[in-house]
mmCIF file of N, CA and C in Angstrom:
data_model
loop_
_atom_site.group_PDB
_atom_site.id
_atom_site.type_symbol
_atom_site.label_atom_id
_atom_site.label_comp_id
_atom_site.label_asym_id
_atom_site.label_seq_id
_atom_site.Cartn_x
_atom_site.Cartn_y
_atom_site.Cartn_z
ATOM 1 N N MET A 120 0.848 -1.165 0.000
ATOM 2 C CA MET A 120 0.000 0.000 0.000
ATOM 3 C C MET A 120 0.900 1.235 0.000
ATOM 4 N N TYR A 121 0.552 2.202 -0.844
ATOM 5 C CA TYR A 121 1.332 3.431 -0.951
ATOM 6 C C TYR A 121 0.416 4.646 -0.861
ATOM 7 N N LEU A 122 0.905 5.649 -0.203
ATOM 8 C CA LEU A 122 0.206 6.927 -0.131
ATOM 9 C C LEU A 122 0.512 7.690 -1.417
ATOM 10 N N LYS A 123 -0.527 8.016 -2.175
ATOM 11 C CA LYS A 123 -0.342 8.728 -3.445
ATOM 12 C C LYS A 123 -0.524 10.230 -3.279
ATOM 13 N N THR A 124 -1.600 10.638 -2.585
ATOM 14 C CA THR A 124 -1.859 12.063 -2.369
ATOM 15 C C THR A 124 -2.316 12.286 -0.934
ATOM 16 N N LEU A 125 -2.030 13.465 -0.448
ATOM 17 C CA LEU A 125 -2.467 13.895 0.877
ATOM 18 C C LEU A 125 -2.913 15.342 0.747
ATOM 19 N N HIS A 126 -4.128 15.633 1.213
ATOM 20 C CA HIS A 126 -4.663 16.988 1.106
ATOM 21 C C HIS A 126 -5.099 17.432 2.496
ATOM 22 N N LEU A 127 -4.529 18.528 2.962
ATOM 23 C CA LEU A 127 -4.830 19.074 4.280
ATOM 24 C C LEU A 127 -5.534 20.408 4.112
ATOM 25 N N ARG A 128 -6.675 20.557 4.779
ATOM 26 C CA ARG A 128 -7.414 21.817 4.769
ATOM 27 C C ARG A 128 -7.714 22.215 6.205
ATOM 28 N N GLN A 129 -7.274 23.402 6.576
ATOM 29 C CA GLN A 129 -7.484 23.929 7.928
ATOM 30 C C GLN A 129 -6.974 22.939 8.979
ATOM 31 N N PHE A 130 -5.872 22.279 8.688
ATOM 32 C CA PHE A 130 -5.269 21.303 9.596
ATOM 33 C C PHE A 130 -3.948 21.863 10.114
ATOM 34 N N ARG A 131 -3.880 22.048 11.427
ATOM 35 C CA ARG A 131 -2.687 22.612 12.075
ATOM 36 C C ARG A 131 -2.281 23.911 11.370
ATOM 37 N N ASN A 132 -1.054 23.976 10.845
ATOM 38 C CA ASN A 132 -0.599 25.213 10.211
ATOM 39 C C ASN A 132 -0.899 25.256 8.704
ATOM 40 N N TYR A 133 -1.597 24.257 8.185
ATOM 41 C CA TYR A 133 -1.900 24.201 6.752
ATOM 42 C C TYR A 133 -3.315 24.710 6.476
ATOM 43 N N ARG A 134 -3.415 25.754 5.694
ATOM 44 C CA ARG A 134 -4.739 26.244 5.287
ATOM 45 C C ARG A 134 -5.289 25.373 4.174
ATOM 46 N N ASP A 135 -4.487 25.125 3.143
ATOM 47 C CA ASP A 135 -4.909 24.281 2.022
ATOM 48 C C ASP A 135 -3.645 23.789 1.324
ATOM 49 N N GLN A 136 -3.289 22.553 1.572
ATOM 50 C CA GLN A 136 -2.041 22.020 1.030
ATOM 51 C C GLN A 136 -2.272 20.632 0.454
ATOM 52 N N GLN A 137 -1.903 20.455 -0.802
ATOM 53 C CA GLN A 137 -1.970 19.144 -1.445
ATOM 54 C C GLN A 137 -0.546 18.678 -1.704
ATOM 55 N N VAL A 138 -0.289 17.421 -1.346
ATOM 56 C CA VAL A 138 1.032 16.826 -1.546
ATOM 57 C C VAL A 138 0.848 15.553 -2.359
ATOM 58 N N GLU A 139 1.664 15.383 -3.387
ATOM 59 C CA GLU A 139 1.649 14.159 -4.180
ATOM 60 C C GLU A 139 2.945 13.413 -3.925
ATOM 61 N N PHE A 140 2.824 12.118 -3.754
ATOM 62 C CA PHE A 140 3.983 11.267 -3.505
ATOM 63 C C PHE A 140 4.201 10.407 -4.741
ATOM 64 N N PHE A 141 5.398 10.501 -5.312
ATOM 65 C CA PHE A 141 5.693 9.811 -6.562
ATOM 66 C C PHE A 141 6.558 8.577 -6.373
ATOM 67 N N ALA A 142 7.031 8.354 -5.155
ATOM 68 C CA ALA A 142 7.915 7.218 -4.885
ATOM 69 C C ALA A 142 7.464 6.528 -3.606
ATOM 70 N N PRO A 143 7.803 5.259 -3.455
ATOM 71 C CA PRO A 143 7.425 4.549 -2.229
ATOM 72 C C PRO A 143 8.049 5.144 -0.966
ATOM 73 N N LYS A 144 9.172 5.816 -1.108
ATOM 74 C CA LYS A 144 9.838 6.453 0.030
ATOM 75 C C LYS A 144 9.991 7.940 -0.247
ATOM 76 N N THR A 145 9.750 8.736 0.784
ATOM 77 C CA THR A 145 9.820 10.189 0.654
ATOM 78 C C THR A 145 10.609 10.760 1.813
ATOM 79 N N ILE A 146 11.440 11.731 1.533
ATOM 80 C CA ILE A 146 12.203 12.437 2.562
ATOM 81 C C ILE A 146 11.627 13.841 2.679
ATOM 82 N N LEU A 147 11.315 14.239 3.905
ATOM 83 C CA LEU A 147 10.800 15.587 4.157
ATOM 84 C C LEU A 147 11.933 16.463 4.660
ATOM 85 N N LEU A 148 12.162 17.563 3.982
ATOM 86 C CA LEU A 148 13.198 18.511 4.372
ATOM 87 C C LEU A 148 12.571 19.876 4.569
ATOM 88 N N GLY A 149 13.069 20.609 5.551
ATOM 89 C CA GLY A 149 12.572 21.959 5.763
ATOM 90 C C GLY A 149 13.104 22.538 7.050
ATOM 91 N N ASP A 150 12.986 23.847 7.176
ATOM 92 C CA ASP A 150 13.407 24.525 8.393
ATOM 93 C C ASP A 150 12.493 24.137 9.547
ATOM 94 N N ASN A 151 12.920 24.499 10.743
ATOM 95 C CA ASN A 151 12.098 24.268 11.929
ATOM 96 C C ASN A 151 10.774 25.017 11.803
ATOM 97 N N ALA A 152 9.731 24.424 12.372
ATOM 98 C CA ALA A 152 8.393 25.036 12.455
ATOM 99 C C ALA A 152 7.776 25.312 11.080
ATOM 100 N N GLN A 153 8.055 24.468 10.105
ATOM 101 C CA GLN A 153 7.477 24.640 8.774
ATOM 102 C C GLN A 153 6.361 23.648 8.479
ATOM 103 N N GLY A 154 6.143 22.657 9.386
ATOM 104 C CA GLY A 154 5.012 21.752 9.217
ATOM 105 C C GLY A 154 5.346 20.313 8.870
ATOM 106 N N LYS A 155 6.605 19.932 8.940
ATOM 107 C CA LYS A 155 6.971 18.543 8.635
ATOM 108 C C LYS A 155 6.279 17.572 9.590
ATOM 109 N N SER A 156 6.331 17.857 10.866
ATOM 110 C CA SER A 156 5.681 16.987 11.866
ATOM 111 C C SER A 156 4.171 16.991 11.702
ATOM 112 N N ASN A 157 3.603 18.125 11.329
ATOM 113 C CA ASN A 157 2.157 18.199 11.115
ATOM 114 C C ASN A 157 1.733 17.331 9.932
ATOM 115 N N LEU A 158 2.556 17.287 8.904
ATOM 116 C CA LEU A 158 2.287 16.437 7.752
ATOM 117 C C LEU A 158 2.293 14.967 8.174
ATOM 118 N N LEU A 159 3.292 14.585 8.956
ATOM 119 C CA LEU A 159 3.367 13.209 9.449
ATOM 120 C C LEU A 159 2.213 12.894 10.398
ATOM 121 N N GLU A 160 1.815 13.876 11.188
ATOM 122 C CA GLU A 160 0.689 13.687 12.098
ATOM 123 C C GLU A 160 -0.599 13.419 11.317
ATOM 124 N N ALA A 161 -0.769 14.062 10.181
ATOM 125 C CA ALA A 161 -1.946 13.827 9.343
ATOM 126 C C ALA A 161 -1.951 12.393 8.818
ATOM 127 N N VAL A 162 -0.794 11.892 8.426
ATOM 128 C CA VAL A 162 -0.692 10.502 7.967
ATOM 129 C C VAL A 162 -1.011 9.552 9.123
ATOM 130 N N GLU A 163 -0.477 9.855 10.303
ATOM 131 C CA GLU A 163 -0.766 9.045 11.491
ATOM 132 C C GLU A 163 -2.267 9.035 11.782
ATOM 133 N N LEU A 164 -2.911 10.172 11.656
ATOM 134 C CA LEU A 164 -4.349 10.283 11.905
ATOM 135 C C LEU A 164 -5.133 9.389 10.944
ATOM 136 N N LEU A 165 -4.739 9.373 9.682
ATOM 137 C CA LEU A 165 -5.406 8.511 8.708
ATOM 138 C C LEU A 165 -5.175 7.033 9.006
ATOM 139 N N ALA A 166 -4.001 6.704 9.509
ATOM 140 C CA ALA A 166 -3.661 5.303 9.766
ATOM 141 C C ALA A 166 -4.286 4.760 11.045
ATOM 142 N N SER A 167 -4.462 5.624 12.042
ATOM 143 C CA SER A 167 -4.887 5.129 13.358
ATOM 144 C C SER A 167 -6.089 5.862 13.954
ATOM 145 N N LEU A 168 -6.510 6.942 13.303
ATOM 146 C CA LEU A 168 -7.571 7.826 13.811
ATOM 147 C C LEU A 168 -7.186 8.477 15.131
ATOM 148 N N ARG A 169 -5.892 8.566 15.385
ATOM 149 C CA ARG A 169 -5.389 9.201 16.605
ATOM 150 C C ARG A 169 -4.181 10.068 16.287
ATOM 151 N N SER A 170 -3.952 11.003 17.189
ATOM 152 C CA SER A 170 -2.763 11.840 17.129
ATOM 153 C C SER A 170 -1.963 11.604 18.398
ATOM 154 N N HIS A 171 -0.668 11.496 18.255
ATOM 155 C CA HIS A 171 0.172 11.325 19.448
ATOM 156 C C HIS A 171 0.417 12.660 20.151
ATOM 157 N N ARG A 172 0.020 13.778 19.503
ATOM 158 C CA ARG A 172 0.269 15.100 20.083
ATOM 159 C C ARG A 172 -0.983 15.804 20.573
ATOM 160 N N ALA A 173 -2.132 15.464 20.043
ATOM 161 C CA ALA A 173 -3.365 16.189 20.390
ATOM 162 C C ALA A 173 -4.301 15.292 21.193
ATOM 163 N N ILE A 174 -4.880 15.858 22.225
ATOM 164 C CA ILE A 174 -5.866 15.129 23.022
ATOM 165 C C ILE A 174 -7.251 15.282 22.406
ATOM 166 N N ARG A 175 -7.553 16.474 21.919
ATOM 167 C CA ARG A 175 -8.872 16.767 21.336
ATOM 168 C C ARG A 175 -8.724 17.152 19.859
ATOM 169 N N ASP A 176 -9.747 16.819 19.090
ATOM 170 C CA ASP A 176 -9.726 17.144 17.660
ATOM 171 C C ASP A 176 -9.579 18.633 17.416
ATOM 172 N N ARG A 177 -10.146 19.458 18.286
ATOM 173 C CA ARG A 177 -10.089 20.910 18.056
ATOM 174 C C ARG A 177 -8.651 21.425 18.039
ATOM 175 N N GLU A 178 -7.722 20.681 18.650
ATOM 176 C CA GLU A 178 -6.312 21.068 18.608
ATOM 177 C C GLU A 178 -5.722 20.887 17.210
ATOM 178 N N LEU A 179 -6.345 20.052 16.399
ATOM 179 C CA LEU A 179 -5.855 19.778 15.050
ATOM 180 C C LEU A 179 -6.406 20.755 14.016
ATOM 181 N N VAL A 180 -7.515 21.402 14.355
ATOM 182 C CA VAL A 180 -8.161 22.347 13.437
ATOM 183 C C VAL A 180 -7.465 23.695 13.558
ATOM 184 N N GLN A 181 -7.159 24.279 12.410
ATOM 185 C CA GLN A 181 -6.463 25.567 12.380
ATOM 186 C C GLN A 181 -7.243 26.617 13.166
ATOM 187 N N GLU A 182 -6.514 27.429 13.899
ATOM 188 C CA GLU A 182 -7.142 28.464 14.721
ATOM 189 C C GLU A 182 -8.013 29.369 13.858
ATOM 190 N N GLY A 183 -9.234 29.626 14.321
ATOM 191 C CA GLY A 183 -10.171 30.470 13.594
ATOM 192 C C GLY A 183 -11.101 29.704 12.671
ATOM 193 N N ALA A 184 -10.810 28.429 12.423
ATOM 194 C CA ALA A 184 -11.666 27.603 11.566
ATOM 195 C C ALA A 184 -12.543 26.710 12.440
ATOM 196 N N SER A 185 -13.672 26.292 11.907
ATOM 197 C CA SER A 185 -14.561 25.406 12.667
ATOM 198 C C SER A 185 -14.419 23.947 12.255
ATOM 199 N N ILE A 186 -13.784 23.723 11.099
ATOM 200 C CA ILE A 186 -13.610 22.360 10.609
ATOM 201 C C ILE A 186 -12.266 22.237 9.903
ATOM 202 N N GLY A 187 -11.615 21.113 10.093
ATOM 203 C CA GLY A 187 -10.383 20.790 9.390
ATOM 204 C C GLY A 187 -10.576 19.464 8.675
ATOM 205 N N GLN A 188 -9.852 19.263 7.585
ATOM 206 C CA GLN A 188 -10.010 18.031 6.820
ATOM 207 C C GLN A 188 -8.662 17.471 6.415
ATOM 208 N N VAL A 189 -8.596 16.155 6.443
ATOM 209 C CA VAL A 189 -7.443 15.424 5.929
ATOM 210 C C VAL A 189 -7.995 14.386 4.962
ATOM 211 N N THR A 190 -7.554 14.437 3.717
ATOM 212 C CA THR A 190 -7.975 13.449 2.729
ATOM 213 C C THR A 190 -6.737 12.849 2.086
ATOM 214 N N ALA A 191 -6.880 11.629 1.609
ATOM 215 C CA ALA A 191 -5.745 10.948 0.994
ATOM 216 C C ALA A 191 -6.238 9.927 -0.016
ATOM 217 N N THR A 192 -5.365 9.610 -0.947
ATOM 218 C CA THR A 192 -5.591 8.509 -1.875
ATOM 219 C C THR A 192 -4.475 7.506 -1.667
ATOM 220 N N LEU A 193 -4.870 6.257 -1.463
ATOM 221 C CA LEU A 193 -3.917 5.167 -1.291
ATOM 222 C C LEU A 193 -3.953 4.280 -2.519
ATOM 223 N N GLU A 194 -2.798 3.756 -2.890
ATOM 224 C CA GLU A 194 -2.743 2.757 -3.951
ATOM 225 C C GLU A 194 -2.514 1.404 -3.293
ATOM 226 N N LYS A 195 -3.481 0.506 -3.502
ATOM 227 C CA LYS A 195 -3.396 -0.843 -2.948
ATOM 228 C C LYS A 195 -3.382 -1.844 -4.092
ATOM 229 N N ASP A 196 -3.173 -3.102 -3.765
ATOM 230 C CA ASP A 196 -3.220 -4.151 -4.783
ATOM 231 C C ASP A 196 -4.578 -4.197 -5.473
ATOM 232 N N THR A 197 -5.626 -3.825 -4.744
ATOM 233 C CA THR A 197 -6.988 -3.874 -5.275
ATOM 234 C C THR A 197 -7.388 -2.605 -6.022
ATOM 235 N N GLY A 198 -6.506 -1.611 -6.065
ATOM 236 C CA GLY A 198 -6.805 -0.355 -6.748
ATOM 237 C C GLY A 198 -6.646 0.833 -5.824
ATOM 238 N N LEU A 199 -7.235 1.962 -6.210
ATOM 239 C CA LEU A 199 -7.129 3.187 -5.425
ATOM 240 C C LEU A 199 -8.223 3.246 -4.368
ATOM 241 N N THR A 200 -7.866 3.783 -3.206
ATOM 242 C CA THR A 200 -8.802 3.961 -2.097
ATOM 243 C C THR A 200 -8.708 5.395 -1.618
ATOM 244 N N ASP A 201 -9.851 6.055 -1.467
ATOM 245 C CA ASP A 201 -9.900 7.426 -0.961
ATOM 246 C C ASP A 201 -10.334 7.418 0.496
ATOM 247 N N LEU A 202 -9.574 8.113 1.328
ATOM 248 C CA LEU A 202 -9.864 8.246 2.751
ATOM 249 C C LEU A 202 -10.089 9.712 3.073
ATOM 250 N N ALA A 203 -10.984 10.004 4.011
ATOM 251 C CA ALA A 203 -11.214 11.389 4.429
ATOM 252 C C ALA A 203 -11.639 11.425 5.886
ATOM 253 N N ILE A 204 -11.117 12.423 6.583
ATOM 254 C CA ILE A 204 -11.515 12.692 7.959
ATOM 255 C C ILE A 204 -11.835 14.174 8.051
ATOM 256 N N ALA A 205 -13.017 14.485 8.572
ATOM 257 C CA ALA A 205 -13.400 15.868 8.855
ATOM 258 C C ALA A 205 -13.421 16.025 10.366
ATOM 259 N N LEU A 206 -12.654 16.984 10.862
ATOM 260 C CA LEU A 206 -12.531 17.237 12.297
ATOM 261 C C LEU A 206 -13.235 18.543 12.620
ATOM 262 N N ARG A 207 -14.064 18.537 13.619
ATOM 263 C CA ARG A 207 -14.792 19.749 14.006
ATOM 264 C C ARG A 207 -14.343 20.206 15.383
ATOM 265 N N THR A 208 -14.385 21.497 15.596
ATOM 266 C CA THR A 208 -13.951 22.041 16.885
ATOM 267 C C THR A 208 -14.908 21.662 18.009
ATOM 268 N N ASN A 209 -16.126 21.242 17.674
ATOM 269 C CA ASN A 209 -17.070 20.812 18.712
ATOM 270 C C ASN A 209 -16.829 19.360 19.138
ATOM 271 N N GLY A 210 -15.807 18.724 18.558
ATOM 272 C CA GLY A 210 -15.451 17.370 18.948
ATOM 273 C C GLY A 210 -16.024 16.277 18.069
ATOM 274 N N ARG A 211 -16.923 16.621 17.170
ATOM 275 C CA ARG A 211 -17.498 15.607 16.283
ATOM 276 C C ARG A 211 -16.607 15.447 15.058
ATOM 277 N N ARG A 212 -16.517 14.238 14.591
ATOM 278 C CA ARG A 212 -15.733 13.975 13.387
ATOM 279 C C ARG A 212 -16.509 13.069 12.452
ATOM 280 N N THR A 213 -16.169 13.166 11.181
ATOM 281 C CA THR A 213 -16.767 12.322 10.157
ATOM 282 C C THR A 213 -15.636 11.625 9.428
ATOM 283 N N VAL A 214 -15.781 10.334 9.223
ATOM 284 C CA VAL A 214 -14.795 9.593 8.447
ATOM 285 C C VAL A 214 -15.493 8.995 7.236
ATOM 286 N N SER A 215 -14.795 8.973 6.118
ATOM 287 C CA SER A 215 -15.389 8.390 4.920
ATOM 288 C C SER A 215 -14.356 7.573 4.163
ATOM 289 N N LEU A 216 -14.871 6.570 3.500
ATOM 290 C CA LEU A 216 -14.064 5.656 2.702
ATOM 291 C C LEU A 216 -14.657 5.635 1.305
ATOM 292 N N ASN A 217 -13.863 6.018 0.320
ATOM 293 C CA ASN A 217 -14.314 6.089 -1.075
ATOM 294 C C ASN A 217 -15.592 6.915 -1.222
ATOM 295 N N GLY A 218 -15.646 8.033 -0.497
ATOM 296 C CA GLY A 218 -16.761 8.962 -0.609
ATOM 297 C C GLY A 218 -17.990 8.600 0.198
ATOM 298 N N GLU A 219 -17.969 7.480 0.889
ATOM 299 C CA GLU A 219 -19.120 7.046 1.684
ATOM 300 C C GLU A 219 -18.837 7.269 3.166
ATOM 301 N N ASN A 220 -19.689 8.078 3.817
ATOM 302 C CA ASN A 220 -19.534 8.305 5.254
ATOM 303 C C ASN A 220 -19.767 7.006 6.004
ATOM 304 N N LEU A 221 -18.901 6.754 6.966
ATOM 305 C CA LEU A 221 -18.993 5.530 7.751
ATOM 306 C C LEU A 221 -19.616 5.824 9.104
ATOM 307 N N ARG A 222 -20.502 4.977 9.524
ATOM 308 C CA ARG A 222 -21.136 5.158 10.831
ATOM 309 C C ARG A 222 -20.200 4.718 11.951
ATOM 310 N N ARG A 223 -19.406 3.697 11.692
ATOM 311 C CA ARG A 223 -18.471 3.201 12.705
ATOM 312 C C ARG A 223 -17.042 3.526 12.268
ATOM 313 N N GLN A 224 -16.311 4.196 13.126
ATOM 314 C CA GLN A 224 -14.934 4.545 12.796
ATOM 315 C C GLN A 224 -14.072 3.303 12.630
ATOM 316 N N LEU A 225 -14.435 2.221 13.285
ATOM 317 C CA LEU A 225 -13.685 0.976 13.166
ATOM 318 C C LEU A 225 -13.653 0.484 11.719
ATOM 319 N N ASP A 226 -14.727 0.735 10.960
ATOM 320 C CA ASP A 226 -14.768 0.333 9.554
ATOM 321 C C ASP A 226 -13.731 1.084 8.724
ATOM 322 N N PHE A 227 -13.353 2.267 9.165
ATOM 323 C CA PHE A 227 -12.346 3.073 8.480
ATOM 324 C C PHE A 227 -10.976 2.401 8.575
ATOM 325 N N LEU A 228 -10.698 1.804 9.723
ATOM 326 C CA LEU A 228 -9.395 1.190 9.960
ATOM 327 C C LEU A 228 -9.279 -0.187 9.335
ATOM 328 N N GLY A 229 -10.392 -0.847 9.095
ATOM 329 C CA GLY A 229 -10.384 -2.216 8.581
ATOM 330 C C GLY A 229 -10.030 -2.240 7.150
#
C-alpha cells in the first residue's frame, strides 16, 4: 500500500495544502516550524484515527476555523482507495471511505 496524495485543509498550520507522492519512500526537508511533523501527524491520523500530540480534535483544526479536513488517496493491490476525515472544533468527526460516510470509525481502519 502506498500513499499517493495527501490533502490538508485547515489542519494545524496548513490552510490548504496538497502533496503528491511519486515514490514509495519520501524524505521531508525543511526549516524548523514549517510543518513537517504536522504532515506526518496527518498521515498518522489517517492510519490510526489518533494523534500522538493532540488530546482533542479541536487542537488539530487551524485556529479560527470550525472544521479541518485530511484526505488521501492510497494505492493498494486492489486499486485506489480514498480516505477522508473531517474534524470539528465541537469534537465531532466524520470519516469516509471512497466517498461514503462511515457510521463506525472501526470500519475506516479495517
